[in-house]
Short mmCIF file of C-alpha atoms in Angstrom, two decimals:
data_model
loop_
_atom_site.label_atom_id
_atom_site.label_comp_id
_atom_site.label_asym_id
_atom_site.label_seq_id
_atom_site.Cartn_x
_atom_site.Cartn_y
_atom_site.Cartn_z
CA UNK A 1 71.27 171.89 128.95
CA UNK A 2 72.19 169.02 130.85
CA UNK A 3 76.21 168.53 131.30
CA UNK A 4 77.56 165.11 132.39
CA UNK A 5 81.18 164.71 133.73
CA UNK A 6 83.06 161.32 133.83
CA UNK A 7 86.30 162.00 136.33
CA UNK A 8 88.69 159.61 135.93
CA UNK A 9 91.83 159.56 138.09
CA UNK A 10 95.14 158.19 137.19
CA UNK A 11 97.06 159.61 140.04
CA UNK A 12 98.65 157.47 142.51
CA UNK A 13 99.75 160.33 145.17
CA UNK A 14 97.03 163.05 144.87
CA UNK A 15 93.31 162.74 144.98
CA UNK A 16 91.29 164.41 142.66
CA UNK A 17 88.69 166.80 144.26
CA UNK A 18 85.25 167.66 143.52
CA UNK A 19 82.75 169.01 142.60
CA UNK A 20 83.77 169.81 139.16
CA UNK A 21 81.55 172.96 138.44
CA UNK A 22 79.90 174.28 134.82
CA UNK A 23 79.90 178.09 134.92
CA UNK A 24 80.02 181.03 132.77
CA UNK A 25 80.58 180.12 129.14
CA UNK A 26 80.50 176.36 129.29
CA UNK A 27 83.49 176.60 132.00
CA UNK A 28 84.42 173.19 133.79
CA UNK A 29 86.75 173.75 136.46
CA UNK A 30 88.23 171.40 139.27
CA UNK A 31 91.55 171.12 141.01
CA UNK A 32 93.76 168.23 142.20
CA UNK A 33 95.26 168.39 145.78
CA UNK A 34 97.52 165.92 147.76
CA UNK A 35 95.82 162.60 149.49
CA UNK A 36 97.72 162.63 152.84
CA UNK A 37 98.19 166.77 153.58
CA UNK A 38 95.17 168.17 151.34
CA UNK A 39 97.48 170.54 150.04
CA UNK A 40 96.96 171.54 146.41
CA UNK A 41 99.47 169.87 143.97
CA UNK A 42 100.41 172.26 141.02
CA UNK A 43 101.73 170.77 137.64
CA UNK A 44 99.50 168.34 136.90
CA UNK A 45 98.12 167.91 132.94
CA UNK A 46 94.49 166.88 133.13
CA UNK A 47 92.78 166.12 130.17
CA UNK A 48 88.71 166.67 128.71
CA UNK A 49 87.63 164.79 125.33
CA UNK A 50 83.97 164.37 124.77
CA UNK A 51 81.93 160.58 125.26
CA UNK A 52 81.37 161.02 121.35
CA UNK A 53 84.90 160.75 120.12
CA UNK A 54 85.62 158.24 123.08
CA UNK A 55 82.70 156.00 121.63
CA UNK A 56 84.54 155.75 118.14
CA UNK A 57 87.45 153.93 119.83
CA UNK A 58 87.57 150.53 120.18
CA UNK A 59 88.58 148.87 123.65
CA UNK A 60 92.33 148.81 122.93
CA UNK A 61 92.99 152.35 121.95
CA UNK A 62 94.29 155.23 123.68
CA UNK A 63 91.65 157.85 124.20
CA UNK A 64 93.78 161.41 123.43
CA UNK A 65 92.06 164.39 125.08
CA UNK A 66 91.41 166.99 122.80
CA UNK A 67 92.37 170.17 125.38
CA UNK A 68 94.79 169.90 128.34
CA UNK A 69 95.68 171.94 131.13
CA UNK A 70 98.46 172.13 133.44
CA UNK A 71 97.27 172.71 137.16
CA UNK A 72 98.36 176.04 138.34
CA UNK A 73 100.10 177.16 141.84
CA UNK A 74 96.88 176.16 143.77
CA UNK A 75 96.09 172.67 141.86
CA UNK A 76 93.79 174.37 139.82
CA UNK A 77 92.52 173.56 136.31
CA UNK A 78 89.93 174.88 133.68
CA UNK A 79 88.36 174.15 130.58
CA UNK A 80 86.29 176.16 128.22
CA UNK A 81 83.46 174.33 126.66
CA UNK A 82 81.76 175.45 123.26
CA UNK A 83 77.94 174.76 124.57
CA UNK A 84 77.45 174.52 120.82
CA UNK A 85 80.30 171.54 120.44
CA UNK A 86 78.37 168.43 119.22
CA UNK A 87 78.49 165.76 121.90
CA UNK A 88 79.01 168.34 124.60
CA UNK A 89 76.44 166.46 126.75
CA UNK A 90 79.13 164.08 127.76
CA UNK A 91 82.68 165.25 128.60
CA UNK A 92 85.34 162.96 130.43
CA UNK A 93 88.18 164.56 132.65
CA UNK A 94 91.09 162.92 133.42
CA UNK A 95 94.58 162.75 134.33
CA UNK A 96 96.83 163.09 130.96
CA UNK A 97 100.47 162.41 130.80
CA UNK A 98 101.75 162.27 134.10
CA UNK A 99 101.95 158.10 135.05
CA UNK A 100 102.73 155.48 133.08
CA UNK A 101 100.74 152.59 135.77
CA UNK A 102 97.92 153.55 138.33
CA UNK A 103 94.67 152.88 138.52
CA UNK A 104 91.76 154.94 137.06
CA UNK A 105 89.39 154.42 139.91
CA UNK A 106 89.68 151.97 142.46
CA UNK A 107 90.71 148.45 140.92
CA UNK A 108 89.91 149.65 137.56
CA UNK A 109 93.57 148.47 135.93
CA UNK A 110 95.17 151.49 134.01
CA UNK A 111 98.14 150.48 132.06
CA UNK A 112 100.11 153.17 129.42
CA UNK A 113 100.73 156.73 129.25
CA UNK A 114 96.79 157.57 128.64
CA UNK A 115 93.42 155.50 129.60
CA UNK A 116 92.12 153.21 127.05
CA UNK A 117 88.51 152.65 125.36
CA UNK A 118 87.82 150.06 127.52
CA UNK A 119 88.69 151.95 130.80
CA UNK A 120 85.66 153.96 129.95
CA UNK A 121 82.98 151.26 130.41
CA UNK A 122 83.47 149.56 133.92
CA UNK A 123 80.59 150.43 136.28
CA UNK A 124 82.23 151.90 139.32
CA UNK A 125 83.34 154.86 137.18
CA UNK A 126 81.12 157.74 138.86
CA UNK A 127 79.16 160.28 136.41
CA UNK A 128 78.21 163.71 137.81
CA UNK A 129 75.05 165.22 136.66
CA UNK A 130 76.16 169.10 136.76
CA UNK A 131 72.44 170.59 136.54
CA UNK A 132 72.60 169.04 140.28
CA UNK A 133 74.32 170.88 143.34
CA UNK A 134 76.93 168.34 144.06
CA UNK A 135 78.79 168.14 147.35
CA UNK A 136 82.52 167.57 147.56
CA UNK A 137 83.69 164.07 146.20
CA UNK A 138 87.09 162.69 146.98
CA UNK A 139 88.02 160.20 144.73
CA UNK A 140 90.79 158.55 147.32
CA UNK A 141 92.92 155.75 145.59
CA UNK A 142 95.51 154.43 147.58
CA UNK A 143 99.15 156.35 148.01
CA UNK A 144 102.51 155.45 149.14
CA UNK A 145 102.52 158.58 151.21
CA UNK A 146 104.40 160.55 148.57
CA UNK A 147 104.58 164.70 148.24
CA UNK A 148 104.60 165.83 144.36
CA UNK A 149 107.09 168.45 143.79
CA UNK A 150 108.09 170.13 140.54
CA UNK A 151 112.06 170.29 141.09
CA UNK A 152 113.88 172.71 138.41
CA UNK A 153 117.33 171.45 136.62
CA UNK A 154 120.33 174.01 135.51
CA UNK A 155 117.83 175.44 132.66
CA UNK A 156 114.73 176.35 134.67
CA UNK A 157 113.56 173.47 133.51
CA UNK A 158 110.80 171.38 136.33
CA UNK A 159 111.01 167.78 136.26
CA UNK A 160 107.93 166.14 138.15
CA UNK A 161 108.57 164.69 141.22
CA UNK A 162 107.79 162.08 143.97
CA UNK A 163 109.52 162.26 147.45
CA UNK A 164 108.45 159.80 150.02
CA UNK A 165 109.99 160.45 153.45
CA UNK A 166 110.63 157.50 156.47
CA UNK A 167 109.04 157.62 159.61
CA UNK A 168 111.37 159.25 162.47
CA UNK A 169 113.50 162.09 162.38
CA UNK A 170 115.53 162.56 159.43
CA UNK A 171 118.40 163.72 157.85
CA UNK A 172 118.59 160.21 156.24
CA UNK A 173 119.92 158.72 153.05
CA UNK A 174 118.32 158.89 149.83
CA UNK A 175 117.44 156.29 146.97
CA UNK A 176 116.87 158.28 143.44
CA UNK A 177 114.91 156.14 140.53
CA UNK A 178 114.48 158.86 137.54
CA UNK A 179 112.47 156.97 134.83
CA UNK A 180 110.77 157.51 131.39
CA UNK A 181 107.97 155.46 132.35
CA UNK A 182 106.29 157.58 134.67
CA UNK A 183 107.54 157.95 138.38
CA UNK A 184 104.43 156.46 140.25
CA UNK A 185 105.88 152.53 139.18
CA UNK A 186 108.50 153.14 141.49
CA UNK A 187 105.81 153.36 144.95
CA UNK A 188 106.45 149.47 145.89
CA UNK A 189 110.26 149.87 146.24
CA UNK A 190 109.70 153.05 147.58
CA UNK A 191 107.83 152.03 150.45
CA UNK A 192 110.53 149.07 151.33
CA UNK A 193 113.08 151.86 151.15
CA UNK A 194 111.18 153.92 153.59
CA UNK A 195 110.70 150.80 155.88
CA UNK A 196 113.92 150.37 155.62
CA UNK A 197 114.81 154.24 156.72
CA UNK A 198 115.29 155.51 153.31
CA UNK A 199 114.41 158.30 151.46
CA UNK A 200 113.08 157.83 148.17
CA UNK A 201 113.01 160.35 144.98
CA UNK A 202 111.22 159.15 141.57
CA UNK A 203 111.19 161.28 138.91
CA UNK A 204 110.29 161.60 135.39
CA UNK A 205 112.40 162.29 132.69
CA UNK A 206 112.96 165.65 130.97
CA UNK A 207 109.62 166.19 128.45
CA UNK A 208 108.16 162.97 130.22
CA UNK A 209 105.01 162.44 131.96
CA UNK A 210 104.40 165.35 134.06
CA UNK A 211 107.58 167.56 133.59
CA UNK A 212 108.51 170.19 131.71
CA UNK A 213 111.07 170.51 128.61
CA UNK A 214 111.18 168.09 125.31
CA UNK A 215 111.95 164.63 125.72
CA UNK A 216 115.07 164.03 124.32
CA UNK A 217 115.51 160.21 125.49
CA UNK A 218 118.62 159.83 127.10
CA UNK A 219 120.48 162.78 125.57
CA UNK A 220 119.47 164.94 128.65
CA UNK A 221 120.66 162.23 131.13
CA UNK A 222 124.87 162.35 130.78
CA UNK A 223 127.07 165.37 130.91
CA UNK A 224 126.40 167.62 128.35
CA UNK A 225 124.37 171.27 127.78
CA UNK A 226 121.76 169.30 130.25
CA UNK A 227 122.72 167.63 132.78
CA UNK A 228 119.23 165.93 134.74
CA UNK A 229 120.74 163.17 136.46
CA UNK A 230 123.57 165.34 138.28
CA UNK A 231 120.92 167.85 139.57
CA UNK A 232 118.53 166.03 140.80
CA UNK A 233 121.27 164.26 143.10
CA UNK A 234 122.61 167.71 144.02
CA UNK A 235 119.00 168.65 144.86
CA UNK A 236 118.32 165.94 146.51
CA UNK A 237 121.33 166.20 148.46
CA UNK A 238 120.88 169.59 149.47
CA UNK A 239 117.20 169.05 151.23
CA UNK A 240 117.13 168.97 154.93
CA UNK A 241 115.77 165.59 154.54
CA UNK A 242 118.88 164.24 153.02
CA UNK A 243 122.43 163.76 155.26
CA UNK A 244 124.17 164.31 152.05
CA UNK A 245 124.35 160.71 150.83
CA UNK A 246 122.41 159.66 147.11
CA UNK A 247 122.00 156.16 145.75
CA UNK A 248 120.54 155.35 142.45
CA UNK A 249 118.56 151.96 141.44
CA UNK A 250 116.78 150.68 138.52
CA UNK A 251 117.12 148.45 135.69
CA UNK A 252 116.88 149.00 132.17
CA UNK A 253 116.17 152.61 130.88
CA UNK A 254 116.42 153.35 135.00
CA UNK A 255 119.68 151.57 134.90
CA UNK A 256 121.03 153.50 131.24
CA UNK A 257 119.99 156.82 133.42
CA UNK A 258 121.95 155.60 136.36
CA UNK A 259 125.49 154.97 134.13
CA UNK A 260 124.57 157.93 132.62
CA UNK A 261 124.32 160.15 135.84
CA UNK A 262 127.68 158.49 136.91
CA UNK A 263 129.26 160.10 133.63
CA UNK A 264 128.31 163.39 134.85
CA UNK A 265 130.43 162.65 138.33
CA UNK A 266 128.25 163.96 140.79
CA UNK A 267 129.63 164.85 144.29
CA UNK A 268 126.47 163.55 146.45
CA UNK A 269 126.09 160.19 144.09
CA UNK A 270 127.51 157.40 146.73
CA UNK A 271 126.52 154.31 144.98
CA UNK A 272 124.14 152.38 142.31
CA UNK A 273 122.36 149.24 141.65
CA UNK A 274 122.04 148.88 137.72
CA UNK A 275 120.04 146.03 136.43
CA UNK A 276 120.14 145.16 132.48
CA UNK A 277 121.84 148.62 130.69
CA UNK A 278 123.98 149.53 128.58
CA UNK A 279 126.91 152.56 128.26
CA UNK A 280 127.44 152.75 124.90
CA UNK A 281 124.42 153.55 122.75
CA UNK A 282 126.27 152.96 119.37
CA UNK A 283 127.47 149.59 120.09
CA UNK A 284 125.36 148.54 122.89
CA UNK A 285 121.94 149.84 122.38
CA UNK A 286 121.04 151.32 118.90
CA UNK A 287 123.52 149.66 116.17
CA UNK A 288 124.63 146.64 118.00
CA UNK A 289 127.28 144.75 116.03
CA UNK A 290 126.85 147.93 113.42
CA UNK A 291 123.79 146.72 112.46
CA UNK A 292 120.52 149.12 113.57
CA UNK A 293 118.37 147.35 115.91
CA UNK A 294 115.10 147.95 114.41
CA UNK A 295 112.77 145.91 116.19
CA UNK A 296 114.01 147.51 119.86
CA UNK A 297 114.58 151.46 119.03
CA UNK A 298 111.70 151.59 117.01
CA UNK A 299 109.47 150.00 118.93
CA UNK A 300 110.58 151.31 122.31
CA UNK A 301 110.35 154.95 120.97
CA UNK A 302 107.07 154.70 119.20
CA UNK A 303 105.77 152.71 122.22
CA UNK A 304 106.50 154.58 124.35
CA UNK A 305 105.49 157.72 122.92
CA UNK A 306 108.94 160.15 122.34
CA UNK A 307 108.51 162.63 119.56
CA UNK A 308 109.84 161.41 116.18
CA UNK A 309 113.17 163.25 115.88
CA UNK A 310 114.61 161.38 118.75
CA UNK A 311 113.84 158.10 116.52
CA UNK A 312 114.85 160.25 113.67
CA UNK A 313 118.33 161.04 115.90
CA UNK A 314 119.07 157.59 115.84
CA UNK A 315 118.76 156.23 112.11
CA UNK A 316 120.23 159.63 110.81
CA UNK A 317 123.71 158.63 112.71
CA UNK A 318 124.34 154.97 111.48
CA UNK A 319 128.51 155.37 111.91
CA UNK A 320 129.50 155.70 115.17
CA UNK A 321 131.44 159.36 115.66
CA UNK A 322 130.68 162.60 117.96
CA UNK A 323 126.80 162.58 118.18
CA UNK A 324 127.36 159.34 120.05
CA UNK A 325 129.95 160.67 122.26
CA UNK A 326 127.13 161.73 125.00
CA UNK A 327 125.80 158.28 125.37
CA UNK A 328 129.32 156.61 125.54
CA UNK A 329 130.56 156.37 129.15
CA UNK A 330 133.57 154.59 128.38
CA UNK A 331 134.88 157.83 127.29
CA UNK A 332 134.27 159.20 130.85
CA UNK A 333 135.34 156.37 132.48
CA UNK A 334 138.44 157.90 134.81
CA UNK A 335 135.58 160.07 135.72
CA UNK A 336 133.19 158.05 137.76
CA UNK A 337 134.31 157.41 141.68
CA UNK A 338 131.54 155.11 142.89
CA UNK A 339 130.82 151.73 143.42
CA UNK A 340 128.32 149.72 141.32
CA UNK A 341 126.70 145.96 141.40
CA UNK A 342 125.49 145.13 137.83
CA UNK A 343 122.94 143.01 136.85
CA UNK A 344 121.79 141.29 133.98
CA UNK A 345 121.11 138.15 132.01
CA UNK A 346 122.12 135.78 129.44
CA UNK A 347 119.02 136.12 127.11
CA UNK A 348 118.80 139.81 127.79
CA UNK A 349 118.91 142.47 125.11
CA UNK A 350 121.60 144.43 127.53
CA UNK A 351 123.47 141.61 128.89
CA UNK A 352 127.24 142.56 126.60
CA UNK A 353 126.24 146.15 127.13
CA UNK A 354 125.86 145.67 131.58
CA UNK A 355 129.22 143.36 131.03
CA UNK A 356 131.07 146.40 129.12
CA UNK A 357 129.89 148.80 131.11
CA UNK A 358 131.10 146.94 134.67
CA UNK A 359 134.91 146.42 132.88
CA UNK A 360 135.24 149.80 131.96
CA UNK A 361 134.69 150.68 135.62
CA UNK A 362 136.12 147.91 137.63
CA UNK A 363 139.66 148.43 134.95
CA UNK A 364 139.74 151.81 134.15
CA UNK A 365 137.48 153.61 136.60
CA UNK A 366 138.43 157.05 138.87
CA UNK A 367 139.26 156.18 142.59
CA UNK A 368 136.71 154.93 144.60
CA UNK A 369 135.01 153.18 141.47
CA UNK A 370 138.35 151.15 140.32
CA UNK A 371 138.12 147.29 141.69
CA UNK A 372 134.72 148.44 143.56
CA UNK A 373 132.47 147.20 141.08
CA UNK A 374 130.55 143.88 140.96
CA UNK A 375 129.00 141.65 138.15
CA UNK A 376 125.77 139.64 138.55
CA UNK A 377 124.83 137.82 135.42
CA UNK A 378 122.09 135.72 135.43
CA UNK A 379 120.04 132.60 133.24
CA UNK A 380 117.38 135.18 132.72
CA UNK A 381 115.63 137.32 129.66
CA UNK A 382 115.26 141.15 130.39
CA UNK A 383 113.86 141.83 133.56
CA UNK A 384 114.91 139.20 134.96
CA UNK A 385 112.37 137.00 133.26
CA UNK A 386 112.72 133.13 133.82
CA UNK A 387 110.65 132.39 130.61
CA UNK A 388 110.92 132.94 127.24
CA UNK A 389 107.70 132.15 124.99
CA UNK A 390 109.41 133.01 121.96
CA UNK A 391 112.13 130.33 122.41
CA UNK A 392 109.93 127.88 124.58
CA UNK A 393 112.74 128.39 127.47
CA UNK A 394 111.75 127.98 131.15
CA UNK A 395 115.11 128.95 132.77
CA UNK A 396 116.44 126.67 135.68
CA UNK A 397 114.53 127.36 139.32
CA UNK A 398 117.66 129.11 141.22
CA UNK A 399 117.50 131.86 137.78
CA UNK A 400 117.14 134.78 140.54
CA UNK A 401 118.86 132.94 143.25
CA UNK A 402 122.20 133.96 143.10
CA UNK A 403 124.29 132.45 146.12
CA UNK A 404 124.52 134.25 149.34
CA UNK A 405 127.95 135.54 148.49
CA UNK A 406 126.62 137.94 145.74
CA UNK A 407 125.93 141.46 146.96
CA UNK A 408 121.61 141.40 147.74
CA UNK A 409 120.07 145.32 146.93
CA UNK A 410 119.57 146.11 150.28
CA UNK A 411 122.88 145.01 152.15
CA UNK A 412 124.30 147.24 149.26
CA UNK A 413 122.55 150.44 149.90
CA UNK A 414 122.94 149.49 153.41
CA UNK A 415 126.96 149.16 153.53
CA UNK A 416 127.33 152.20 151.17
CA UNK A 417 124.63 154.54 152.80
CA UNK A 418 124.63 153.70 156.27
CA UNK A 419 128.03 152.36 157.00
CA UNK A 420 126.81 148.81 158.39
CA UNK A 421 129.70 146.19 158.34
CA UNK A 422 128.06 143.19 156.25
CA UNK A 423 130.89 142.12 153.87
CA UNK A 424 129.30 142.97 150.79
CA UNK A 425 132.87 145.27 149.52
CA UNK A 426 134.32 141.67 149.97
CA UNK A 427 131.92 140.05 147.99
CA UNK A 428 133.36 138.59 144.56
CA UNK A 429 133.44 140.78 141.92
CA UNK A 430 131.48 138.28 139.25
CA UNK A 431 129.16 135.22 140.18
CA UNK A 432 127.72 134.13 137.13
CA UNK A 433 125.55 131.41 136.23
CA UNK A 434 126.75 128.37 133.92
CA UNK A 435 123.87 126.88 131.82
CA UNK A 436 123.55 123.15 130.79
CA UNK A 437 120.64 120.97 129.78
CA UNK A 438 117.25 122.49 131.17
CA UNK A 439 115.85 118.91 130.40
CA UNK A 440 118.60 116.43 131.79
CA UNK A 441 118.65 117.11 135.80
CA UNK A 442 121.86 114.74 135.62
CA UNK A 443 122.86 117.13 133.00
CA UNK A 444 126.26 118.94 134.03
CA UNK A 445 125.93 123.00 134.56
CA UNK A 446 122.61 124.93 135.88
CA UNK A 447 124.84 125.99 138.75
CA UNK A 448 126.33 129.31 140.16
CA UNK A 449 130.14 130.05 139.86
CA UNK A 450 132.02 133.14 141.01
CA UNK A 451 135.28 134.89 139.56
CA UNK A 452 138.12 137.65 140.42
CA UNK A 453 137.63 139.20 137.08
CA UNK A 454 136.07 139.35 133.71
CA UNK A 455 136.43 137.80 131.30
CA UNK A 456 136.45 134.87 133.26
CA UNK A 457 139.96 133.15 133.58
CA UNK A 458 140.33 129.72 131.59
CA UNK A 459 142.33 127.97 129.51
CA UNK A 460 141.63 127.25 126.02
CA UNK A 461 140.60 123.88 125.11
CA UNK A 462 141.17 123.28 120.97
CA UNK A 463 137.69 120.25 119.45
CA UNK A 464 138.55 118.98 116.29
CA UNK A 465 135.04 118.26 115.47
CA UNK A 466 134.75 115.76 112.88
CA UNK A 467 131.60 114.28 110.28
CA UNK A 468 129.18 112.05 112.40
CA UNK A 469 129.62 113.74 115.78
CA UNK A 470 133.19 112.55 115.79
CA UNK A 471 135.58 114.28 117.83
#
């Protein structure tokens, strides 16, 4: 019986390594090891589902694999094939569940948790013909240089892992992104921050990707029974690698982990960078304005693939109360003793949540965090985009240009992390953009301002506005 094989890889730091053998009873076997050392990389999920149930899909939808395995202490993976399975002829292997962005197989674009349809059908996917002797393949795509590790939390628990290490001799700092999205979209900043003399720790959320546990969103990432974000600093911390010194970036969920973390009051933690998140789920995330945000927690959840009771979680707690408490820093607030820049944006989702969550600290934080923080907010939409299609807004062209004053990522990490004298504690502690007319370049506003404080000082000014435009 002939046996084909499609191997797709997904991976961004290991290679998958053939051949891929048929053996025994139907057996297909194969086992992923690191790109740079060769080393085999245990913890992997790898997926099989057979060309006939691929071939039902249309181009669009996730193709599910219908076993998995998790690669064991030597990289190792196998499958056992029913020779009598219909559509057996055909199986495809891939990677399952551990990125979230990639690439298949050299420049074929891979975008969500698992391939799609249309993934399937590009021509410089290889086929192996397993009635053939087949010599080793290495399907190289191209890595940032990054050594998977499986590092355990309080509970036993393994959270995947990517560690990318400067050039030189070490100890050095570290920069820590942990991420529901799947660790390998943080390899561009890592390797600035390795250029830069950094090391750099992505990791996956508890249940996520390619760790272990259930995924209970953010309930995991605070200072309760769990406790991720704490001990992956501490671990990181305690590596020779590491003099001792953590900072945390990322926006968004990154940047909800990161206030999250700082709740839990970590000893290593020395700074963060937060871009567009909020600290109180209640008010700023799930039931803004006490009203549940459909259209962004269901989505988001669904999307992104969380198992229904953490949706479920959400609706069943409409008042606010203790099952919120976890996901509420201002309640820990006295707590946190580092130094933060926030960033956000006037259009974004997040923007009253990252302006709460820099007044708690900058007013009421522990020392070290109290009068340390600073407040960024931009003419942007979430992620800093500069264009809305929905509202037919193209934001002014200094939107991510905030003046030289403002505290830049790097001279951050640099001041806090390395010690180097450039200002940035003396920065002010809001610059914030003031909108006017996009279409009137004579308009007033469009222009960057910067304040002691927030709200921003100002005195009241009382418009009697009147019928016809009248003041």
């Amino acid at each position: 019986m002939m046996i084909r094989l499609l191997l797709v890889a997904s991976m961004m730091a290991v290679t998958f390594f053939a051949p891929i053998r048929a053996r025994g009873q139907g057996e297909l076997s194969g086992e992923v090891v690191d790109a740079e050392t060769g080393r085999p990389v245990p913890g992997v999920v790898v997926g099989a589902v057979r060309a006939g149930i691929v071939e039902t899909l249309d181009g669009s939808q996730f193709v599910e694999p219908e076993q998995t395995q998790r690669t064991d202490a030597k990289g190792r993976f196998a499958f056992d094939v029913d020779p009598a399975m219909p559509g057996i002829d055909r199986v495809a292997v891939f990677y399952s569940g551990e990125e979230t962005s990639g690439h298949i197989h050299r420049s074929v674009l891979y975008s969500g948790r698992l391939p799609r349809r249309r993934d399937f059908g590009v021509n410089n996917v290889i086929w192996f013909d397993l009635t053939r002797r087949l010599e080793p393949v290495s399907l190289k795509l191209r890595t940032a240089g990054a050594v998977f590790l499986m590092v355990p939390m309080r509970d036993g628990t393994k959270l995947a892992t990517d560690l990318y290490l400067p050039e030189g001799e070490g100890p050095c700092p570290v920069l820590m992104m942990r991420t529901p999205y799947g660790k390998s979209e943080a390899a561009p900043l890592a390797q600035q921050a390795t250029r830069a003399g950094y090391a750099f720790v992505a990791q996956d959320f508890r249940g996520r990707h390619g760790s272990e546990g259930l995924d209970n969103s953010f309930r995991s990432e605070g200072w309760g029974v769990y406790q991720d974000g704490y001990d992956a600093i501490q671990w990181a911390a305690s590596q020779p690698w590491c003099n001792g010194k953590v900072g945390t970036v990322g926006g968004s969920a990154r940047g909800i982990t990161q206030i999250l973390t700082a709740g839990a009051a970590p000893p290593h933690l020395v700074c963060q960078h937060i871009g567009a998140a909020a600290g109180d789920f209640y008010r700023g995330v799930v039931y803004q304005g006490g009203v549940f945000r459909k259209e962004m927690v269901v989505g988001w959840l669904t999307g992104q693939r969380f198992r229904p009771e953490v949706l479920q979680w959400n609706i069943d707690h409409r008042l606010d109360g203790p099952h919120w408490d976890l996901q509420n820093v201002s309640l820990r607030s006295e707590e946190i003793t580092v130094p933060a820049v926030f960033t956000s944006g006037w259009y974004d989702c997040f923007s009253q949540g990252t302006i709460d969550a820099f007044v708690w600290r900058q007013t009421q934080g522990g020392e070290g965090a109290k009068g340390r923080q600073k407040l960024i907010m931009k003419p942007t939409a979430h992620g800093d985009w500069t264009f809305d299609p929905a509202l037919d807004v193209r934001m002014p062209t200094n939107a991510n240009q905030p003046p030289d004053s403002a505290p830049g990522q790097g001279a951050w990490f640099d001041h806090w992390l390395k010690g180097v004298d450039n200002g940035v504690e003396h920065a002010p502690a809001v610059t914030y953009s003031v909108m006017g007319d996009l279409t009137d370049p004579e308009a007033p506003g469009n222009q960057w301002r910067t304040a002691d404080a927030w709200p921003i000082p100002a005195t009241p000014t009382k418009l009697y506005l009147r019928a016809s435009g009248r003041l």
